[in-house]
Short mmCIF file of C-alpha atoms (C1' of nucleotides) in Angstrom, two decimals:
data_model
loop_
_atom_site.label_atom_id
_atom_site.label_comp_id
_atom_site.label_asym_id
_atom_site.label_seq_id
_atom_site.Cartn_x
_atom_site.Cartn_y
_atom_site.Cartn_z
CA MET B 1 231.46 73.90 138.96
CA HIS B 2 232.31 72.31 141.99
CA GLU B 3 229.37 74.24 143.74
CA GLU B 4 226.72 73.34 140.63
CA VAL B 5 227.47 69.68 141.07
CA LEU B 6 227.05 69.73 145.13
CA GLU B 7 223.86 71.89 144.40
CA ARG B 8 222.52 69.38 142.31
CA ILE B 9 223.28 66.79 144.83
CA ARG B 10 221.63 68.65 147.74
CA GLU B 11 218.52 69.46 145.67
CA ARG B 12 218.30 65.49 145.17
CA ARG B 13 218.33 65.49 141.24
CA TRP B 14 221.42 63.56 141.69
CA LYS B 15 220.28 60.95 144.29
CA PRO B 16 222.71 58.68 146.23
CA GLY B 17 223.53 55.88 144.08
CA ASP B 18 223.07 57.81 140.75
CA ALA B 19 225.44 57.97 138.03
CA ILE B 20 226.24 61.34 137.08
CA PRO B 21 227.54 62.27 133.41
CA ARG B 22 231.14 61.80 132.18
CA GLU B 23 233.54 64.50 132.52
CA ASP B 24 233.63 65.38 128.68
CA GLU B 25 229.78 65.52 129.02
CA LEU B 26 229.59 67.77 132.16
CA ALA B 27 232.54 69.67 130.46
CA ARG B 28 230.32 70.64 127.35
CA GLU B 29 227.27 71.05 129.45
CA PHE B 30 229.24 73.71 131.19
CA GLY B 31 231.36 75.31 128.82
CA CYS B 32 234.43 74.72 130.29
CA ALA B 33 237.67 72.28 129.95
CA ARG B 34 237.38 68.50 130.90
CA GLY B 35 240.40 69.24 133.52
CA THR B 36 238.35 71.77 135.12
CA VAL B 37 235.38 69.08 135.66
CA ASN B 38 237.95 66.81 136.62
CA ARG B 39 239.43 69.09 139.57
CA ALA B 40 235.81 69.69 140.62
CA LEU B 41 235.05 66.03 140.66
CA ARG B 42 238.15 64.75 142.16
CA ALA B 43 237.91 67.04 145.02
CA LEU B 44 234.17 66.17 145.81
CA ALA B 45 235.55 62.28 145.65
CA GLU B 46 238.06 63.31 148.37
CA ALA B 47 235.22 64.64 150.49
CA GLY B 48 233.26 61.60 149.83
CA ILE B 49 230.53 62.97 148.14
CA LEU B 50 231.06 61.22 145.24
CA ASP B 51 232.37 57.67 144.13
CA ARG B 52 234.66 57.36 140.87
CA ARG B 53 236.20 54.34 139.34
CA ARG B 54 237.58 54.07 136.02
CA ARG B 55 235.51 52.60 133.32
CA ALA B 56 232.70 52.49 135.72
CA GLY B 57 232.19 56.19 135.97
CA THR B 58 230.79 58.44 138.72
CA ARG B 59 228.21 57.94 141.11
CA VAL B 60 227.32 60.05 144.19
CA ALA B 61 228.00 58.26 147.13
CA LEU B 62 225.51 55.79 148.96
CA HIS B 63 226.57 57.76 152.39
CA PRO B 64 227.58 60.95 151.16
CA GLY B 65 229.86 63.19 153.47
CA GLY B 66 230.40 60.40 156.00
CA LYS B 67 234.01 62.19 156.76
CA ALA B 68 234.86 64.86 159.28
CA THR B 69 238.48 66.54 159.79
CA LEU B 70 239.53 67.13 163.00
CA ASP B 71 242.21 69.84 163.89
CA ILE B 72 244.51 68.55 166.37
CA PRO B 73 246.20 71.48 168.00
CA ILE B 74 248.90 71.85 169.90
CA ILE B 75 247.01 72.32 173.52
CA ARG B 76 249.13 75.74 174.16
CA ARG B 77 247.44 77.27 171.11
CA GLU B 78 244.10 75.48 172.06
CA VAL B 79 244.31 77.61 175.31
CA GLU B 80 245.22 80.71 173.81
CA ALA B 81 242.77 80.82 171.13
CA ARG B 82 240.06 80.40 173.86
CA GLY B 83 241.66 83.80 175.55
CA GLN B 84 242.52 81.85 178.18
CA THR B 85 246.31 81.98 180.03
CA TYR B 86 248.15 78.78 179.33
CA SER B 87 250.70 77.28 182.01
CA TYR B 88 252.69 74.21 181.91
CA ALA B 89 254.28 72.01 184.52
CA LEU B 90 256.83 69.00 183.86
CA LYS B 91 255.91 66.29 186.76
CA ILE B 92 258.19 63.51 185.46
CA ARG B 93 261.06 62.93 182.95
CA GLU B 94 262.87 59.75 183.29
CA ASP B 95 264.80 57.28 181.16
CA ALA B 96 262.81 54.44 182.18
CA VAL B 97 261.75 51.10 180.23
CA PRO B 98 257.89 51.35 179.20
CA PRO B 99 255.22 49.00 180.42
CA SER B 100 254.93 46.00 177.84
CA ALA B 101 251.80 47.32 176.46
CA ILE B 102 253.67 50.29 175.68
CA ARG B 103 256.48 48.69 174.33
CA GLU B 104 254.31 46.47 171.97
CA ALA B 105 252.27 49.37 170.74
CA MET B 106 255.73 51.03 169.70
CA GLY B 107 257.39 47.88 168.70
CA LEU B 108 260.49 48.32 170.88
CA ARG B 109 262.48 46.07 172.60
CA ARG B 110 263.46 46.20 176.56
CA ASP B 111 266.85 47.46 175.72
CA ASP B 112 265.71 50.24 173.48
CA PRO B 113 266.60 53.74 175.11
CA THR B 114 263.07 55.68 175.87
CA GLN B 115 262.45 58.34 177.77
CA ARG B 116 259.07 59.16 179.63
CA VAL B 117 257.81 62.82 179.87
CA LEU B 118 254.72 63.10 181.91
CA SER B 119 253.14 66.95 182.26
CA VAL B 120 250.05 68.79 183.13
CA HIS B 121 249.02 71.61 180.98
CA SER B 122 246.70 74.34 182.59
CA ALA B 123 244.14 77.03 181.46
CA ASP B 124 243.62 80.00 183.78
CA GLY B 125 245.27 77.83 186.53
CA ARG B 126 243.14 74.89 185.93
CA PRO B 127 244.45 71.44 185.01
CA LEU B 128 243.30 70.90 181.66
CA ALA B 129 244.91 67.84 180.39
CA ILE B 130 247.65 65.23 181.29
CA GLU B 131 250.17 64.29 178.59
CA ASP B 132 251.90 61.05 179.36
CA ARG B 133 254.19 60.25 176.55
CA TRP B 134 256.86 57.97 175.77
CA ILE B 135 259.51 59.18 173.43
CA ASN B 136 261.91 56.90 171.18
CA LEU B 137 265.14 58.37 171.85
CA ALA B 138 266.74 56.05 168.87
CA ILE B 139 264.80 57.95 166.67
CA VAL B 140 264.70 61.17 168.22
CA PRO B 141 268.20 61.44 170.21
CA MET B 142 267.82 65.30 170.20
CA ALA B 143 264.90 65.03 172.67
CA ALA B 144 267.07 63.89 175.32
CA LYS B 145 268.47 67.58 175.41
CA ALA B 146 265.72 69.58 175.04
CA ASP B 147 264.18 71.72 178.09
CA PHE B 148 260.93 70.41 178.68
CA THR B 149 260.30 72.33 181.41
CA ARG B 150 259.94 75.45 179.21
CA ILE B 151 258.24 73.87 176.24
CA SER B 152 256.03 70.82 176.18
CA ALA B 153 257.26 67.69 174.85
CA ASN B 154 254.14 68.13 172.50
CA GLU B 155 255.60 71.13 171.15
CA TRP B 156 258.84 70.25 170.98
CA LEU B 157 258.27 67.13 169.05
CA VAL B 158 255.72 68.73 166.58
CA THR B 159 258.60 71.21 165.22
CA HIS B 160 261.74 69.01 165.73
CA ALA B 161 260.27 65.50 164.51
CA SER B 162 258.78 64.33 161.51
CA TYR B 163 256.93 61.55 161.21
CA THR B 164 255.53 59.38 158.18
CA HIS B 165 252.40 57.78 159.71
CA GLY B 166 250.78 57.63 162.73
CA ASP B 167 247.38 56.65 164.44
CA ILE B 168 245.08 58.54 166.81
CA ALA B 169 242.41 56.94 168.91
CA PHE B 170 239.67 59.01 170.99
CA SER B 171 237.79 57.34 173.83
CA ALA B 172 236.14 57.94 177.17
CA GLN B 173 237.92 56.45 180.36
CA ALA B 174 237.08 56.66 183.92
CA ALA B 175 239.91 58.56 185.61
CA SER B 176 242.74 56.82 187.63
CA ASP B 177 243.54 57.68 190.91
CA ALA B 178 246.76 59.27 189.90
CA GLU B 179 245.01 61.20 186.51
CA ALA B 180 242.46 62.05 189.32
CA ALA B 181 244.91 63.79 191.67
CA LEU B 182 246.57 65.45 188.76
CA LEU B 183 243.65 67.02 187.33
CA HIS B 184 241.74 67.87 190.84
CA ILE B 185 239.08 65.46 190.33
CA ASP B 186 237.69 62.59 191.78
CA PRO B 187 238.73 59.19 190.61
CA CYS B 188 236.28 57.20 188.29
CA VAL B 189 235.16 60.37 186.80
CA PRO B 190 234.80 60.13 182.87
CA VAL B 191 237.48 61.54 181.05
CA PHE B 192 238.02 62.35 177.45
CA VAL B 193 241.27 60.14 176.14
CA ILE B 194 243.28 60.74 173.38
CA ASP B 195 245.90 57.99 172.32
CA ARG B 196 248.39 58.95 169.39
CA THR B 197 251.56 56.97 168.36
CA THR B 198 253.70 58.20 165.31
CA TRP B 199 256.04 56.47 163.24
CA TYR B 200 259.27 57.29 161.23
CA LYS B 201 259.01 54.61 158.23
CA ALA B 202 259.33 51.37 160.45
CA ASP B 203 260.13 52.90 163.50
CA ALA B 204 258.03 54.59 166.39
CA VAL B 205 258.94 57.97 166.98
CA THR B 206 256.63 58.55 170.43
CA THR B 207 253.08 57.47 171.80
CA VAL B 208 251.26 59.84 174.12
CA ARG B 209 247.91 59.74 176.26
CA LEU B 210 246.08 62.89 176.38
CA THR B 211 243.73 62.71 179.24
CA TYR B 212 241.73 65.76 179.48
CA ALA B 213 239.63 67.39 182.53
CA PRO B 214 235.73 66.67 182.66
CA GLY B 215 233.80 69.02 180.04
CA TYR B 216 236.43 68.80 176.98
CA ARG B 217 235.03 68.19 173.83
CA ILE B 218 236.37 68.10 170.34
CA HIS B 219 234.08 70.10 167.85
CA THR B 220 234.46 70.57 164.30
CA ARG B 221 232.31 71.63 161.46
CA LEU B 222 231.21 69.35 158.57
CA MET Q 1 256.76 65.36 142.88
CA HIS Q 2 253.99 65.12 145.76
CA GLU Q 3 256.32 62.53 147.24
CA GLU Q 4 259.70 64.14 146.76
CA VAL Q 5 258.54 67.26 148.31
CA LEU Q 6 257.07 65.35 151.43
CA GLU Q 7 260.38 63.41 151.59
CA ARG Q 8 262.49 66.69 151.82
CA ILE Q 9 260.20 68.02 154.95
CA ARG Q 10 260.45 64.77 156.54
CA GLU Q 11 264.31 64.78 155.86
CA ARG Q 12 264.14 68.15 157.56
CA ARG Q 13 265.73 69.55 154.71
CA TRP Q 14 262.96 71.90 154.38
CA LYS Q 15 262.12 72.44 158.18
CA PRO Q 16 258.94 74.09 159.93
CA GLY Q 17 258.52 77.75 158.78
CA ASP Q 18 261.14 77.64 155.87
CA ALA Q 19 260.15 78.90 152.64
CA ILE Q 20 260.22 76.39 149.80
CA PRO Q 21 261.26 77.34 146.02
CA ARG Q 22 258.28 78.74 143.81
CA GLU Q 23 256.26 76.83 141.89
CA ASP Q 24 258.06 77.69 138.51
CA GLU Q 25 261.40 77.07 140.26
CA LEU Q 26 260.47 73.66 141.37
CA ALA Q 27 258.87 72.90 138.03
CA ARG Q 28 262.30 73.84 136.31
CA GLU Q 29 264.29 71.61 138.97
CA PHE Q 30 261.89 68.74 138.53
CA GLY Q 31 261.31 69.04 134.93
CA CYS Q 32 257.73 69.44 135.00
CA ALA Q 33 255.03 71.49 134.53
CA ARG Q 34 254.18 74.43 136.62
CA GLY Q 35 250.23 72.81 136.91
CA THR Q 36 251.62 69.41 138.28
CA VAL Q 37 254.05 71.38 140.84
CA ASN Q 38 250.88 73.32 141.68
CA ARG Q 39 248.65 70.62 142.03
CA ALA Q 40 251.03 68.77 144.20
CA LEU Q 41 251.92 71.61 146.69
CA ARG Q 42 248.15 72.52 146.90
CA ALA Q 43 247.41 68.77 147.95
CA LEU Q 44 250.01 69.20 150.78
CA ALA Q 45 248.67 72.48 151.84
CA GLU Q 46 245.03 71.09 152.14
CA ALA Q 47 246.74 68.11 154.13
CA GLY Q 48 248.07 70.95 156.41
CA ILE Q 49 251.77 70.32 155.62
CA LEU Q 50 252.26 73.26 153.98
CA ASP Q 51 251.16 77.10 154.26
CA ARG Q 52 250.52 78.80 150.96
CA ARG Q 53 249.90 82.34 150.30
CA ARG Q 54 249.68 84.56 147.24
CA ARG Q 55 252.90 87.11 146.86
CA ALA Q 56 254.22 85.50 150.25
CA GLY Q 57 255.11 82.20 148.74
CA THR Q 58 255.03 78.35 150.23
CA ARG Q 59 256.16 77.59 153.74
CA VAL Q 60 256.47 74.47 155.72
CA ALA Q 61 253.89 74.57 158.00
CA LEU Q 62 254.76 75.32 161.72
CA HIS Q 63 253.03 72.40 162.92
CA PRO Q 64 252.47 70.03 160.03
CA GLY Q 65 249.87 67.46 160.00
CA GLY Q 66 247.70 68.77 162.61
CA LYS Q 67 244.79 67.38 161.06
CA ALA Q 68 243.15 64.09 161.03
CA THR Q 69 240.11 62.91 158.98
CA LEU Q 70 237.59 60.49 160.71
CA ASP Q 71 235.34 58.33 159.00
CA ILE Q 72 231.59 58.71 160.56
CA PRO Q 73 230.27 55.42 159.46
CA ILE Q 74 226.77 54.13 159.63
CA ILE Q 75 226.68 52.32 162.63
CA ARG Q 76 225.19 49.28 161.00
CA ARG Q 77 228.46 49.25 158.60
CA GLU Q 78 230.56 49.43 161.47
CA VAL Q 79 229.36 46.34 163.42
CA GLU Q 80 229.09 44.52 159.88
CA ALA Q 81 232.62 45.36 159.27
CA ARG Q 82 233.76 44.06 162.36
CA GLY Q 83 232.16 40.71 161.28
CA GLN Q 84 229.35 40.91 164.14
CA THR Q 85 225.80 40.58 163.60
CA TYR Q 86 223.99 43.81 163.84
CA SER Q 87 220.66 44.14 165.30
CA TYR Q 88 218.58 47.43 165.80
CA ALA Q 89 215.58 48.35 168.08
CA LEU Q 90 213.26 51.36 167.94
CA LYS Q 91 212.23 52.41 171.19
CA ILE Q 92 210.59 55.51 171.17
CA ARG Q 93 208.89 57.34 168.13
CA GLU Q 94 207.13 60.49 168.68
CA ASP Q 95 205.89 63.87 167.68
CA ALA Q 96 206.76 65.92 170.44
CA VAL Q 97 208.19 69.40 171.50
CA PRO Q 98 211.87 68.99 171.90
CA PRO Q 99 213.53 70.41 175.42
CA SER Q 100 214.34 73.93 175.12
CA ALA Q 101 218.06 73.05 174.63
CA ILE Q 102 217.56 70.76 171.78
CA ARG Q 103 215.09 73.82 170.60
CA GLU Q 104 217.79 76.62 170.80
CA ALA Q 105 220.32 74.12 168.90
CA MET Q 106 218.03 73.72 166.29
CA GLY Q 107 216.85 77.13 166.08
CA LEU Q 108 213.14 75.62 166.35
CA ARG Q 109 210.26 77.62 167.65
CA ARG Q 110 207.76 75.26 169.95
CA ASP Q 111 205.07 75.09 167.19
CA ASP Q 112 207.70 73.64 164.66
CA PRO Q 113 206.67 70.25 163.84
CA THR Q 114 209.62 67.57 165.14
CA GLN Q 115 209.70 63.96 165.69
CA ARG Q 116 211.87 62.15 168.18
CA VAL Q 117 213.37 58.75 167.32
CA LEU Q 118 215.09 56.93 170.18
CA SER Q 119 216.64 53.62 168.96
CA VAL Q 120 219.11 51.13 170.14
CA HIS Q 121 221.96 49.59 167.95
CA SER Q 122 223.30 46.17 168.88
CA ALA Q 123 226.49 44.22 167.93
CA ASP Q 124 226.22 40.65 168.37
CA GLY Q 125 223.18 40.89 170.50
CA ARG Q 126 224.87 43.56 173.02
CA PRO Q 127 223.67 46.91 173.06
CA LEU Q 128 226.49 49.03 171.09
CA ALA Q 129 224.78 52.60 170.97
CA ILE Q 130 221.81 54.38 171.82
CA GLU Q 131 220.97 57.26 168.95
CA ASP Q 132 218.52 59.82 170.44
CA ARG Q 133 217.06 61.70 167.42
CA TRP Q 134 214.90 64.92 166.76
CA ILE Q 135 213.99 65.64 162.93
CA ASN Q 136 212.90 68.62 161.64
CA LEU Q 137 209.77 67.52 160.01
CA ALA Q 138 209.31 70.58 158.23
CA ILE Q 139 212.59 69.98 156.10
CA VAL Q 140 212.44 66.02 155.85
CA PRO Q 141 208.39 65.57 155.81
CA MET Q 142 209.11 62.54 154.24
CA ALA Q 143 210.58 61.03 157.46
CA ALA Q 144 207.26 60.96 158.87
CA LYS Q 145 206.37 58.35 156.56
CA ALA Q 146 209.61 56.21 156.88
CA ASP Q 147 209.53 52.65 158.71
CA PHE Q 148 211.89 53.36 161.38
CA THR Q 149 211.36 49.58 162.69
CA ARG Q 150 213.28 48.17 159.80
CA ILE Q 151 216.04 50.60 159.02
CA SER Q 152 217.46 53.07 161.35
CA ALA Q 153 216.92 57.19 161.34
CA ASN Q 154 220.50 57.25 161.22
CA GLU Q 155 220.69 55.41 157.95
CA TRP Q 156 217.41 56.65 156.51
CA LEU Q 157 218.67 60.07 156.83
CA VAL Q 158 221.72 59.39 155.65
CA THR Q 159 220.15 58.51 151.94
CA HIS Q 160 217.16 60.59 151.92
CA ALA Q 161 218.21 63.94 153.08
CA SER Q 162 220.85 66.42 152.22
CA TYR Q 163 222.73 68.92 154.12
CA THR Q 164 224.78 72.06 153.37
CA HIS Q 165 226.75 72.01 156.48
CA GLY Q 166 226.58 70.53 159.99
CA ASP Q 167 228.54 70.59 163.53
CA ILE Q 168 229.72 67.34 165.46
CA ALA Q 169 231.01 67.38 168.73
CA PHE Q 170 232.77 64.41 170.84
CA SER Q 171 232.89 63.93 174.51
CA ALA Q 172 233.08 61.74 177.39
CA GLN Q 173 229.88 61.51 179.69
CA ALA Q 174 228.75 59.58 182.66
CA ALA Q 175 225.92 57.30 181.73
CA SER Q 176 222.48 58.68 183.14
CA ASP Q 177 220.23 56.45 184.51
CA ALA Q 178 218.13 55.75 181.32
CA GLU Q 179 221.05 55.49 178.95
CA ALA Q 180 222.53 52.95 181.25
CA ALA Q 181 219.37 50.92 181.51
CA LEU Q 182 219.25 50.71 177.69
CA LEU Q 183 223.16 50.17 177.60
CA HIS Q 184 222.88 47.30 180.31
CA ILE Q 185 225.37 49.03 182.20
CA ASP Q 186 225.98 50.81 185.55
CA PRO Q 187 224.88 54.50 185.82
CA CYS Q 188 228.13 57.14 186.05
CA VAL Q 189 229.94 54.78 183.96
CA PRO Q 190 232.08 56.63 181.20
CA VAL Q 191 230.66 56.43 177.70
CA PHE Q 192 231.47 58.10 174.71
CA VAL Q 193 229.06 60.65 173.23
CA ILE Q 194 229.03 62.13 169.78
CA ASP Q 195 226.80 64.84 169.26
CA ARG Q 196 225.88 66.10 165.54
CA THR Q 197 223.41 68.37 163.98
CA THR Q 198 222.87 69.12 160.54
CA TRP Q 199 221.61 71.79 158.37
CA TYR Q 200 219.93 72.73 154.85
CA LYS Q 201 220.84 76.19 154.45
CA ALA Q 202 219.30 77.90 157.45
CA ASP Q 203 217.24 75.43 158.51
CA ALA Q 204 218.23 72.51 161.17
CA VAL Q 205 217.64 69.08 159.62
CA THR Q 206 218.13 66.96 162.46
CA THR Q 207 220.18 66.67 165.81
CA VAL Q 208 221.36 63.56 167.43
CA ARG Q 209 223.12 62.22 170.41
CA LEU Q 210 224.80 58.80 169.71
CA THR Q 211 225.88 57.24 173.33
CA TYR Q 212 228.25 54.41 172.81
CA ALA Q 213 228.70 51.59 175.18
CA PRO Q 214 231.82 51.39 177.24
CA GLY Q 215 234.89 50.41 175.30
CA TYR Q 216 234.42 52.07 172.22
CA ARG Q 217 236.84 54.40 170.53
CA ILE Q 218 237.11 56.01 167.40
CA HIS Q 219 240.28 55.03 165.52
CA THR Q 220 241.79 56.72 162.48
CA ARG Q 221 245.48 57.06 160.57
CA LEU Q 222 247.35 59.86 160.33
"C1'" DT G 1 252.63 97.64 142.22
"C1'" DA G 2 254.78 93.53 141.02
"C1'" DG G 3 255.35 89.03 142.43
"C1'" DT G 4 252.91 85.07 143.92
"C1'" DG G 5 249.75 81.49 143.93
"C1'" DG G 6 244.96 80.04 141.68
"C1'" DT G 7 242.62 78.82 137.75
"C1'" DC G 8 241.83 77.71 133.37
"C1'" DT G 9 242.22 76.14 128.59
"C1'" DA G 10 242.82 72.42 124.89
"C1'" DG G 11 245.03 68.54 123.90
"C1'" DA G 12 247.55 64.32 125.04
"C1'" DC G 13 248.62 59.83 126.47
"C1'" DC G 14 248.17 56.36 129.99
"C1'" DA G 15 246.47 52.95 133.42
"C1'" DC G 16 242.88 50.52 134.89
"C1'" DC G 17 238.85 47.50 135.04
"C1'" DG G 18 234.31 46.29 133.95
"C1'" DT G 19 232.15 43.75 130.35
"C1'" DC C 1 238.73 44.88 124.61
"C1'" DG C 2 237.04 49.61 124.94
"C1'" DG C 3 235.88 53.48 127.61
"C1'" DT C 4 236.28 56.07 131.44
"C1'" DG C 5 238.85 58.54 135.15
"C1'" DG C 6 244.00 59.93 136.34
"C1'" DT C 7 247.45 62.59 134.97
"C1'" DC C 8 250.33 65.40 132.64
"C1'" DT C 9 251.75 69.79 129.07
"C1'" DA C 10 252.95 74.65 127.65
"C1'" DG C 11 250.56 78.56 127.89
"C1'" DA C 12 247.47 82.14 129.82
"C1'" DC C 13 245.14 85.27 132.60
"C1'" DC C 14 243.67 86.61 137.10
"C1'" DA C 15 243.08 87.73 142.09
"C1'" DC C 16 245.41 88.52 145.75
"C1'" DT C 17 248.38 90.56 148.84
"C1'" DA C 18 253.08 91.89 150.72
"C1'" DG C 19 256.01 95.31 150.77
#
DNA sequence: TAGTGGTCTAGACCACCGT
DNA sequence: CGGTGGTCTAGACCACTAG
């Protein structure tokens, strides 16, 4: 069902913008229950292949497939999955007042308790990524007692803190002097950067910048 | 249902690694049909929040929420959505033999008909992205007749060609001399790069490199 | 092999939103 | 307003796989 509809779209029998038959018509045509048709079409709509609206019916999306789902893996697992040996070094851990840009992004006041954790993840002994993180201790007080010399803040938070929503951004940056030193590269070299902030209801949980060594790419299938 | 399960995970009543009750038990607890439970749990599993296996039951994922879905928008729409004026310039269009790296990535022979289309997308008159594309004319012969001076190859292909699968990669690169000239920036400046190749069954449809002007970021919510 | 999720059915009522 | 998708039910059988 799902596959048959996809096939008709790919064969261009149903083209972008076209309306396709109603659920009950398709159910008769395929000789199945409407619920089955509904499930198949809803899945295709979630994938961005179809546009569905009550009363207006179902149409092939104008720009089908304009979505990609990325895995955001734990760095350790990513390294180990490539068969490399992972290592990790904690560089800075301090209770400190974040710079105003961070405070603003997290919606924090100057007197909110925050902890900064800066560490380097390495693959086969070579620096792979810098993790520069600020944790809101008011929301995750347990983090103050966690042993970030053994497990990365990245990994600790994934299993010990929950979030309701967040945002993530990918960009290209020139390595700063400090970043270059940690990654053993020259300053101003292009590096791939991921900025992520997560929230629990109205409160920021943590914000992190991951700065990857040159050559890093995020890859996914469509 | 969906929300209630999410809430229990976020409250850490069900923690990563924990097994949660069977579908029929939850159905009794919530006073609904098993089908309803199944739909809710299946949705959470697709989102990476739950791990489900027949016979083994349902568990909270060890690394919940390790997925992000990105919109891969048409550049024109992306610009217009920001309220900027979009413009587009075709720079190169030629039937040519792709370099061996491209041929290899697309699985083409030297005598397969291919067309190169290189263009620049601009926002408010400022170059935003270079689109450097190779099209497999054996699979999309209509592309030879398309008017790429008016509509970008990007946009034309989305509505006139289908694909069964593809892959996409994001990386940070140093701008080459040619790219720097087209984007009106200095060489070696960090630029965000998207490489994408799409396939129809066993044949490559097109491969494209989008090179974005400095400052570009991809952003999404989690 | 037994227990779990995966999928389907036939029917029902509801919510939304173009016309 | 009416027609469409959205969601639910109660039941059934199947497919997979852990023990």
